Amino acid sequence: MGFRLVNVGGRAALVHDQSYVDLETLSAGTFGSDPMAALGRAEELSALAATLADHAPTGLLADAVLDAPVPRPRNCFAIGLNYQSHADESGMEVPAVPLTFTKFPSCIVGPNAAVELRSDAVDYEGELVVVIGTAGRDIAVTDAWKHVAGLTIGQDISDRPAQFAAAPPHFDLGKSFDTFGPMGPVLVSVDSFDNPDDLRITTLINGEVRQDDSTAMMIFNVPTLVSYLSRFTTLQPGDVIFTGTPDGIGMATGRFLADGDVITTTIEGIGTMTNACVRVSDYVKEAN
Ligand code: ZN
């Protein structure tokens, strides 16, 4: 059966067709309002989702202002060079193990938030985002999906000058400016997908297709990433993993994001996230 979880103005809600029902109301107070507190209770969410038809909708999704379904992740991991096509366009060797960095959790914003550009070489990277639901350490690959609460869409927005201002690169800084982690619009439970390892993922800029691939083309798939990270740190509910981007990014073509551009990111079975870009002041003055 599964569930679709949204964050409406800071309150968790479950999606039913074109509407949503507030989770605290739906559960008669068994759940509170905080989406973060719901992420470790996937089985209860599925049971509640099965009762949605018996409850009056709280509102229409079309009228709702959605925040990130995981608004305050404890840890926000991200994987680089995880699609062969993207490694090729970057002229980089495919890593032997998942190339891991972190995005500061403070960069996470909602699925319709504006992305602030602070240079003229800011890039888009459409990515599947894994949300941990059940804590675990040294998780076996074969058990990994059981530790996932669900999947959502993310953009790993990247300021290339900031990223490559040092060697080795500042992956974390360059990808963690405020607003550089749009996420949403909905967290979809793993059992809602026919095959969660094979989902079409596209990124459009102003309606033009720039990225179009399948998550089946990942070099290290979701279970492998979950297992790998859990060897270093005990994963906890609400930890998120940005799983890497396919080819078609601006750095490969020289076509970076500009003021007024609209990023449209779609993943099969999840939905579509739309973010407008706004050019703000430079983060650094030219040195010379
Ligand atoms: Zn990325």
Tab-separated table of C-alpha atoms and ligand atoms in Angstrom:
chain	number	residue	atom	x	y	z
A	1	MET	CA	0.000	0.000	0.000
A	2	GLY	CA	2.601	2.514	1.086
A	3	PHE	CA	2.324	6.218	1.801
A	4	ARG	CA	3.149	9.638	0.369
A	5	LEU	CA	4.306	12.126	3.019
A	6	VAL	CA	4.360	15.908	2.511
A	7	ASN	CA	5.306	18.861	4.692
A	8	VAL	CA	2.663	21.584	4.553
A	9	GLY	CA	3.957	24.695	6.292
A	10	GLY	CA	5.900	22.637	8.831
A	11	ARG	CA	3.163	20.055	9.454
A	12	ALA	CA	3.386	16.459	8.270
A	13	ALA	CA	0.520	15.260	6.094
A	14	LEU	CA	-0.329	12.208	4.004
A	15	VAL	CA	-1.363	12.558	0.385
A	16	HIS	CA	-4.672	11.156	-0.852
A	17	ASP	CA	-5.268	11.683	-4.578
A	18	GLN	CA	-5.146	15.471	-5.132
A	19	SER	CA	-5.553	16.381	-1.469
A	20	TYR	CA	-3.756	15.873	1.840
A	21	VAL	CA	-4.775	15.016	5.387
A	22	ASP	CA	-2.890	16.478	8.350
A	23	LEU	CA	-1.000	13.639	10.062
A	24	GLU	CA	-1.627	14.717	13.650
A	25	THR	CA	-5.372	14.919	12.903
A	26	LEU	CA	-5.421	11.675	10.914
A	27	SER	CA	-3.669	9.787	13.708
A	28	ALA	CA	-5.781	11.351	16.502
A	29	GLY	CA	-2.592	12.662	18.057
A	30	THR	CA	-0.549	9.452	17.884
A	31	PHE	CA	1.758	11.434	15.625
A	32	GLY	CA	2.732	15.030	16.289
A	33	SER	CA	3.063	17.652	13.589
A	34	ASP	CA	6.824	17.395	12.953
A	35	PRO	CA	7.682	15.522	9.734
A	36	MET	CA	11.082	14.563	11.200
A	37	ALA	CA	9.422	12.569	13.969
A	38	ALA	CA	7.353	10.586	11.450
A	39	LEU	CA	10.263	9.276	9.381
A	40	GLY	CA	11.124	6.386	11.700
A	41	ARG	CA	7.534	5.096	11.762
A	42	ALA	CA	6.985	3.895	8.203
A	43	GLU	CA	4.785	0.906	9.075
A	44	GLU	CA	2.408	3.082	11.095
A	45	LEU	CA	2.314	5.603	8.250
A	46	SER	CA	1.353	2.855	5.798
A	47	ALA	CA	-1.426	1.689	8.117
A	48	LEU	CA	-2.749	5.240	8.415
A	49	ALA	CA	-2.515	5.769	4.653
A	50	ALA	CA	-4.885	2.829	4.202
A	51	THR	CA	-7.544	4.786	6.152
A	52	LEU	CA	-7.243	8.046	4.172
A	53	ALA	CA	-10.484	7.531	2.268
A	54	ASP	CA	-12.388	7.660	5.589
A	55	HIS	CA	-11.113	11.147	6.470
A	56	ALA	CA	-12.029	14.586	5.210
A	57	PRO	CA	-9.147	16.250	3.377
A	58	THR	CA	-7.335	19.040	5.184
A	59	GLY	CA	-6.677	20.808	1.907
A	60	LEU	CA	-5.845	20.519	-1.761
A	61	LEU	CA	-2.247	19.883	-2.751
A	62	ALA	CA	-2.572	22.489	-5.477
A	63	ASP	CA	-3.244	25.142	-2.823
A	64	ALA	CA	-0.553	23.995	-0.372
A	65	VAL	CA	2.842	25.626	0.125
A	66	LEU	CA	5.140	22.634	0.574
A	67	ASP	CA	8.360	22.597	2.554
A	68	ALA	CA	11.005	19.862	2.264
A	69	PRO	CA	9.596	16.493	3.409
A	70	VAL	CA	12.801	16.111	5.459
A	71	PRO	CA	13.294	19.708	6.598
A	72	ARG	CA	16.086	19.138	9.141
A	73	PRO	CA	18.147	16.058	8.214
A	74	ARG	CA	20.659	15.134	10.902
A	75	ASN	CA	23.189	14.110	8.265
A	76	CYS	CA	23.037	14.940	4.574
A	77	PHE	CA	25.347	12.708	2.552
A	78	ALA	CA	25.937	13.093	-1.164
A	79	ILE	CA	27.637	10.904	-3.754
A	80	GLY	CA	29.763	12.197	-6.624
A	81	LEU	CA	30.413	10.571	-10.007
A	82	ASN	CA	27.798	7.859	-9.501
A	83	TYR	CA	26.667	7.591	-13.130
A	84	GLN	CA	29.099	6.448	-15.844
A	85	SER	CA	27.725	9.075	-18.255
A	86	HIS	CA	28.454	11.868	-15.763
A	87	ALA	CA	31.953	10.552	-14.948
A	88	ASP	CA	32.664	10.512	-18.695
A	89	GLU	CA	31.461	14.089	-19.280
A	90	SER	CA	33.514	15.241	-16.271
A	91	GLY	CA	36.657	13.542	-17.588
A	92	MET	CA	37.005	11.752	-14.259
A	93	GLU	CA	37.807	8.157	-13.406
A	94	VAL	CA	34.946	6.184	-11.895
A	95	PRO	CA	35.788	5.867	-8.183
A	96	ALA	CA	36.438	2.420	-6.708
A	97	VAL	CA	34.178	3.194	-3.754
A	98	PRO	CA	31.278	5.676	-3.459
A	99	LEU	CA	32.817	9.174	-3.613
A	100	THR	CA	31.144	10.717	-0.589
A	101	PHE	CA	30.822	14.281	0.628
A	102	THR	CA	28.288	16.152	2.705
A	103	LYS	CA	25.891	18.970	2.023
A	104	PHE	CA	25.296	21.086	5.099
A	105	PRO	CA	21.737	20.327	6.311
A	106	SER	CA	21.200	24.104	6.401
A	107	CYS	CA	21.096	24.156	2.579
A	108	ILE	CA	17.856	22.150	2.459
A	109	VAL	CA	14.830	24.098	1.184
A	110	GLY	CA	11.398	23.226	-0.121
A	111	PRO	CA	10.382	21.942	-3.559
A	112	ASN	CA	9.347	25.361	-4.846
A	113	ALA	CA	11.932	27.506	-3.071
A	114	ALA	CA	14.005	30.005	-5.019
A	115	VAL	CA	17.638	29.013	-5.636
A	116	GLU	CA	20.003	31.914	-4.961
A	117	LEU	CA	22.896	32.214	-7.415
A	118	ARG	CA	25.971	33.952	-6.015
A	119	SER	CA	28.193	33.555	-9.073
A	120	ASP	CA	27.710	33.083	-12.823
A	121	ALA	CA	28.730	29.407	-12.759
A	122	VAL	CA	26.127	27.746	-10.564
A	123	ASP	CA	25.016	24.323	-11.771
A	124	TYR	CA	22.058	21.959	-11.456
A	125	GLU	CA	22.332	18.247	-10.576
A	126	GLY	CA	19.037	16.350	-10.470
A	127	GLU	CA	19.272	13.473	-7.981
A	128	LEU	CA	17.270	10.738	-6.311
A	129	VAL	CA	17.309	11.317	-2.534
A	130	VAL	CA	17.167	8.372	-0.131
A	131	VAL	CA	15.657	8.992	3.313
A	132	ILE	CA	16.639	6.661	6.139
A	133	GLY	CA	13.743	5.366	8.243
A	134	THR	CA	15.263	2.655	10.432
A	135	ALA	CA	18.549	3.153	12.240
A	136	GLY	CA	21.395	0.781	11.503
A	137	ARG	CA	25.117	0.146	11.533
A	138	ASP	CA	26.993	-2.277	9.268
A	139	ILE	CA	23.810	-2.835	7.256
A	140	ALA	CA	24.031	-5.698	4.744
A	141	VAL	CA	23.309	-4.789	1.117
A	142	THR	CA	20.461	-7.304	1.109
A	143	ASP	CA	18.842	-5.610	4.124
A	144	ALA	CA	19.434	-2.019	3.019
A	145	TRP	CA	16.022	-1.202	1.499
A	146	LYS	CA	14.381	-2.133	4.818
A	147	HIS	CA	16.228	0.804	6.401
A	148	VAL	CA	14.844	3.312	3.877
A	149	ALA	CA	11.685	5.270	4.784
A	150	GLY	CA	11.229	6.439	1.242
A	151	LEU	CA	12.517	8.334	-1.754
A	152	THR	CA	12.233	11.936	-2.848
A	153	ILE	CA	13.715	14.339	-5.396
A	154	GLY	CA	16.656	16.643	-4.790
A	155	GLN	CA	18.802	19.135	-6.634
A	156	ASP	CA	22.468	19.130	-5.639
A	157	ILE	CA	22.994	22.761	-6.649
A	158	SER	CA	26.704	23.458	-7.066
A	159	ASP	CA	28.691	26.683	-7.294
A	160	ARG	CA	31.595	25.524	-9.481
A	161	PRO	CA	34.019	28.410	-8.735
A	162	ALA	CA	33.548	27.834	-5.000
A	163	GLN	CA	33.809	24.056	-5.403
A	164	PHE	CA	37.070	24.243	-7.339
A	165	ALA	CA	38.622	27.215	-5.514
A	166	ALA	CA	40.908	24.784	-3.696
A	167	ALA	CA	42.601	21.472	-4.463
A	168	PRO	CA	41.328	18.976	-3.425
A	169	PRO	CA	38.011	20.665	-4.218
A	170	HIS	CA	35.603	22.135	-1.663
A	171	PHE	CA	32.762	19.758	-2.509
A	172	ASP	CA	30.989	20.540	0.752
A	173	LEU	CA	31.271	24.340	0.680
A	174	GLY	CA	30.551	24.697	-3.023
A	175	LYS	CA	27.372	22.626	-2.715
A	176	SER	CA	26.088	24.012	0.587
A	177	PHE	CA	25.265	27.652	-0.005
A	178	ASP	CA	21.888	28.553	1.485
A	179	THR	CA	19.094	27.259	-0.842
A	180	PHE	CA	21.425	24.732	-2.578
A	181	GLY	CA	19.412	21.691	-1.492
A	182	PRO	CA	15.842	21.890	-2.831
A	183	MET	CA	13.978	18.708	-1.877
A	184	GLY	CA	10.487	17.309	-2.392
A	185	PRO	CA	7.689	17.611	-3.215
A	186	VAL	CA	6.782	14.323	-1.522
A	187	LEU	CA	8.460	11.420	0.289
A	188	VAL	CA	7.248	8.180	-1.300
A	189	SER	CA	7.543	4.903	0.612
A	190	VAL	CA	9.711	2.221	-0.975
A	191	ASP	CA	6.847	-0.266	-1.372
A	192	SER	CA	4.994	2.229	-3.584
A	193	PHE	CA	7.412	1.540	-6.466
A	194	ASP	CA	7.298	-1.440	-8.831
A	195	ASN	CA	11.097	-1.295	-8.968
A	196	PRO	CA	12.768	1.349	-6.764
A	197	ASP	CA	16.126	0.621	-8.434
A	198	ASP	CA	14.948	1.746	-11.901
A	199	LEU	CA	13.333	5.195	-11.990
A	200	ARG	CA	13.481	7.689	-14.842
A	201	ILE	CA	15.039	10.993	-13.740
A	202	THR	CA	14.939	14.211	-15.773
A	203	THR	CA	16.047	17.804	-15.303
A	204	LEU	CA	14.687	20.566	-17.536
A	205	ILE	CA	15.937	24.146	-17.642
A	206	ASN	CA	13.261	26.560	-18.883
A	207	GLY	CA	11.480	23.546	-20.373
A	208	GLU	CA	14.520	22.215	-22.263
A	209	VAL	CA	15.623	18.687	-21.349
A	210	ARG	CA	19.194	18.741	-20.011
A	211	GLN	CA	19.310	15.453	-18.064
A	212	ASP	CA	17.363	12.263	-18.857
A	213	ASP	CA	18.459	8.933	-17.445
A	214	SER	CA	17.423	6.092	-15.149
A	215	THR	CA	18.543	5.463	-11.601
A	216	ALA	CA	19.277	1.927	-12.812
A	217	MET	CA	22.418	3.456	-14.353
A	218	MET	CA	23.941	4.272	-10.969
A	219	ILE	CA	27.417	2.803	-10.499
A	220	PHE	CA	26.705	2.207	-6.788
A	221	ASN	CA	22.996	1.533	-6.310
A	222	VAL	CA	20.891	2.549	-3.322
A	223	PRO	CA	21.421	-0.630	-1.256
A	224	THR	CA	25.170	-0.402	-1.827
A	225	LEU	CA	25.267	3.253	-0.747
A	226	VAL	CA	23.231	2.605	2.409
A	227	SER	CA	25.403	-0.371	3.325
A	228	TYR	CA	28.631	1.496	2.589
A	229	LEU	CA	27.791	4.595	4.647
A	230	SER	CA	26.557	2.462	7.557
A	231	ARG	CA	30.060	1.031	7.978
A	232	PHE	CA	31.310	4.486	9.017
A	233	THR	CA	28.402	5.919	10.952
A	234	THR	CA	25.217	4.576	12.470
A	235	LEU	CA	22.498	5.780	10.117
A	236	GLN	CA	19.505	7.355	11.848
A	237	PRO	CA	15.934	8.168	10.798
A	238	GLY	CA	15.956	11.401	8.833
A	239	ASP	CA	19.479	11.027	7.478
A	240	VAL	CA	19.395	11.647	3.728
A	241	ILE	CA	21.596	10.563	0.833
A	242	PHE	CA	21.787	12.522	-2.447
A	243	THR	CA	22.700	9.643	-4.760
A	244	GLY	CA	24.512	11.425	-7.597
A	245	THR	CA	23.549	12.922	-10.944
A	246	PRO	CA	23.505	11.687	-14.546
A	247	ASP	CA	25.173	13.536	-17.424
A	248	GLY	CA	23.965	16.816	-18.882
A	249	ILE	CA	25.148	19.264	-16.229
A	250	GLY	CA	26.135	22.830	-17.058
A	251	MET	CA	29.813	22.318	-16.295
A	252	ALA	CA	30.062	19.976	-19.284
A	253	THR	CA	28.409	22.392	-21.706
A	254	GLY	CA	29.199	25.813	-20.237
A	255	ARG	CA	25.475	26.502	-19.821
A	256	PHE	CA	25.115	27.463	-16.163
A	257	LEU	CA	22.070	28.732	-14.287
A	258	ALA	CA	21.067	32.367	-14.745
A	259	ASP	CA	18.668	34.803	-13.092
A	260	GLY	CA	15.087	33.790	-13.845
A	261	ASP	CA	15.886	30.253	-15.006
A	262	VAL	CA	13.397	27.596	-13.919
A	263	ILE	CA	14.670	24.136	-12.923
A	264	THR	CA	12.124	21.332	-13.321
A	265	THR	CA	13.163	17.993	-11.844
A	266	THR	CA	11.031	14.874	-12.265
A	267	ILE	CA	11.461	11.321	-10.984
A	268	GLU	CA	9.121	8.527	-12.043
A	269	GLY	CA	6.740	7.538	-9.270
A	270	ILE	CA	7.562	10.575	-7.111
A	271	GLY	CA	6.566	13.706	-9.000
A	272	THR	CA	8.007	17.017	-10.096
A	273	MET	CA	9.892	19.757	-8.271
A	274	THR	CA	10.093	23.285	-9.701
A	275	ASN	CA	12.608	25.907	-8.570
A	276	ALA	CA	13.215	29.378	-9.943
A	277	CYS	CA	16.694	30.911	-9.832
A	278	VAL	CA	17.466	34.400	-8.617
A	279	ARG	CA	20.854	36.054	-9.052
A	280	VAL	CA	21.942	37.805	-5.859
A	281	SER	CA	25.161	39.537	-4.863
A	282	ASP	CA	28.496	37.799	-5.487
A	283	TYR	CA	29.770	35.715	-2.585
A	284	VAL	CA	33.299	36.944	-3.187
A	285	LYS	CA	34.758	40.028	-4.841
A	286	GLU	CA	37.176	39.414	-7.660
A	287	ALA	CA	40.690	39.493	-6.167
A	288	ASN	CA	42.231	41.115	-9.213
B	1	ZN	ZN	25.613	15.744	-6.991
